[in-house]
Coordinates of C-alpha atoms in Angstrom, one line a residue:
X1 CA -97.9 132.0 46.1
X2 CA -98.5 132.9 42.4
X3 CA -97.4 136.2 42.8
X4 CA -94.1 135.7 44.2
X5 CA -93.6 132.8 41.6
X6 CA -94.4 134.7 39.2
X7 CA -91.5 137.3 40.3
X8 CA -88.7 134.6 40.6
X9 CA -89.2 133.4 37.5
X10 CA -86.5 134.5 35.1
X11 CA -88.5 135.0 32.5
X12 CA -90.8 137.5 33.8
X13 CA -88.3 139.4 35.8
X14 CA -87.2 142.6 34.2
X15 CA -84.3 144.7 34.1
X16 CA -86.6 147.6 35.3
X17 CA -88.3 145.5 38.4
X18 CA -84.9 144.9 39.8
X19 CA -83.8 148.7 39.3
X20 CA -86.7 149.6 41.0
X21 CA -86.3 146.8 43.4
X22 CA -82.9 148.2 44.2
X23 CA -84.0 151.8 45.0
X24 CA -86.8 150.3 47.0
X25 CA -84.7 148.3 49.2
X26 CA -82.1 151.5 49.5
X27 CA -84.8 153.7 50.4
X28 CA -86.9 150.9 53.1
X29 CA -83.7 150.8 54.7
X30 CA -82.4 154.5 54.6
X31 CA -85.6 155.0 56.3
X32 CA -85.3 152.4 59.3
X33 CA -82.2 153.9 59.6
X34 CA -83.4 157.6 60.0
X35 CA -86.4 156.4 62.2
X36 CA -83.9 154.7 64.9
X37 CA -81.5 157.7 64.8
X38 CA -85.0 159.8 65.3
X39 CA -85.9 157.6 68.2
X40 CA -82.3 157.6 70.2
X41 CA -82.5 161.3 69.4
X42 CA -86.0 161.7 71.5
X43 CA -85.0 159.8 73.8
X44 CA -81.2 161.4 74.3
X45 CA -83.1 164.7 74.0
X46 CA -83.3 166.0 78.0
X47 CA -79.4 164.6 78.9
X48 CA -77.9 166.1 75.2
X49 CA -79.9 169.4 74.3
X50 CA -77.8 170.2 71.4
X51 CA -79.2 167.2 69.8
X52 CA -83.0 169.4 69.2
X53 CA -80.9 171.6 66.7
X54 CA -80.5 168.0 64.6
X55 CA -84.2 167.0 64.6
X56 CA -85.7 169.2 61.8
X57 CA -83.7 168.2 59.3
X58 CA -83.7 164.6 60.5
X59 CA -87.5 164.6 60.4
X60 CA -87.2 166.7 57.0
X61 CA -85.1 163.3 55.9
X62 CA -87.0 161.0 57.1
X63 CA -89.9 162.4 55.9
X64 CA -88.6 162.6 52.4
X65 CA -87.4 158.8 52.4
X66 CA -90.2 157.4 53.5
X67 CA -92.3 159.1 50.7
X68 CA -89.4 157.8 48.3
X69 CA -90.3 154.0 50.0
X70 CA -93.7 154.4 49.5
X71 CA -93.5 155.9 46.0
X72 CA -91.0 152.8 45.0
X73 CA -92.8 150.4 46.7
X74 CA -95.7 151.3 44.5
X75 CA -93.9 150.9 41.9
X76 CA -92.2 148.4 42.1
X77 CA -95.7 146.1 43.0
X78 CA -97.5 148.0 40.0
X79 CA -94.6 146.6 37.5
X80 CA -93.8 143.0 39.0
X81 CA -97.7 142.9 38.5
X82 CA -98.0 144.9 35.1
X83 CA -100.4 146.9 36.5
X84 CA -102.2 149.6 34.0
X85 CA -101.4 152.3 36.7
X86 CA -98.0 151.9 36.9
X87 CA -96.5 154.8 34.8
X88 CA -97.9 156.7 37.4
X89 CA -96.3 155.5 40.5
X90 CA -92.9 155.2 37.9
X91 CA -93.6 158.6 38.0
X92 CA -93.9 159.1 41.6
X93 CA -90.9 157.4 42.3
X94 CA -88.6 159.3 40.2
X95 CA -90.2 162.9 41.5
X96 CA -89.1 161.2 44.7
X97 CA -86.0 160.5 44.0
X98 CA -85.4 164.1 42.2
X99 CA -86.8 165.4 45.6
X100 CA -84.4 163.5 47.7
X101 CA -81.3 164.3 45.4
X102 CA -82.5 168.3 45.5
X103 CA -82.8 167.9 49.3
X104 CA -79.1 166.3 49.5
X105 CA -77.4 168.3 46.1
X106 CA -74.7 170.6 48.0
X107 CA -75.7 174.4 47.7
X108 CA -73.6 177.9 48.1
X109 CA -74.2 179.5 51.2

């Protein structure tokens, strides 16, 4: 219970926890959501064939978000808890999120 008081308090939340917070929850749920498309897809797979051109880059995705969630939630745990390691899962996170916006930026073909 000390932990989580010790996140509601106003005092010792921080801009920067709730950034971080917000990119965690973003990510958490942008990867639920790319695991249940992934699911319906396997299972939709023998009736709708044209559905296995989809799953590479839906497991590329997923794969990518669900790094991002893990970087973030890192993160997020190593600042709400001032952790000595945290720089380096800030780090992580934002190589994470660089990674996801590089996978998504639009490109020339």
């Amino acid at each position: 219970m000390g932990f989580l008081a010790s996140v509601y308090e106003l005092n010792h939340m921080r801009p920067f926890t709730v950034l971080i917070g917000i990119v965690l929850g973003s990510a958490a749920s942008i990867t639920f959501g790319l695991s249940a498309v992934l699911l319906v897809f396997c299972i939709l797979r023998s009736e709708h064939p044209e559905l296995r051109r989809e799953m590479p880059q839906l497991a590329g995705s997923l794969i990518a978000f669900a790094v991002l969630t893990a970087a973030s939630a890192s993160s997020f745990l190593g600042q709400a808890r001032l952790r000595p390691w945290r720089g380096w899962a800030h780090a992580a996170t934002l190589a994470g999120l660089c990674g996801v916006v590089m996978l998504y930026w639009p490109r020339r073909i």
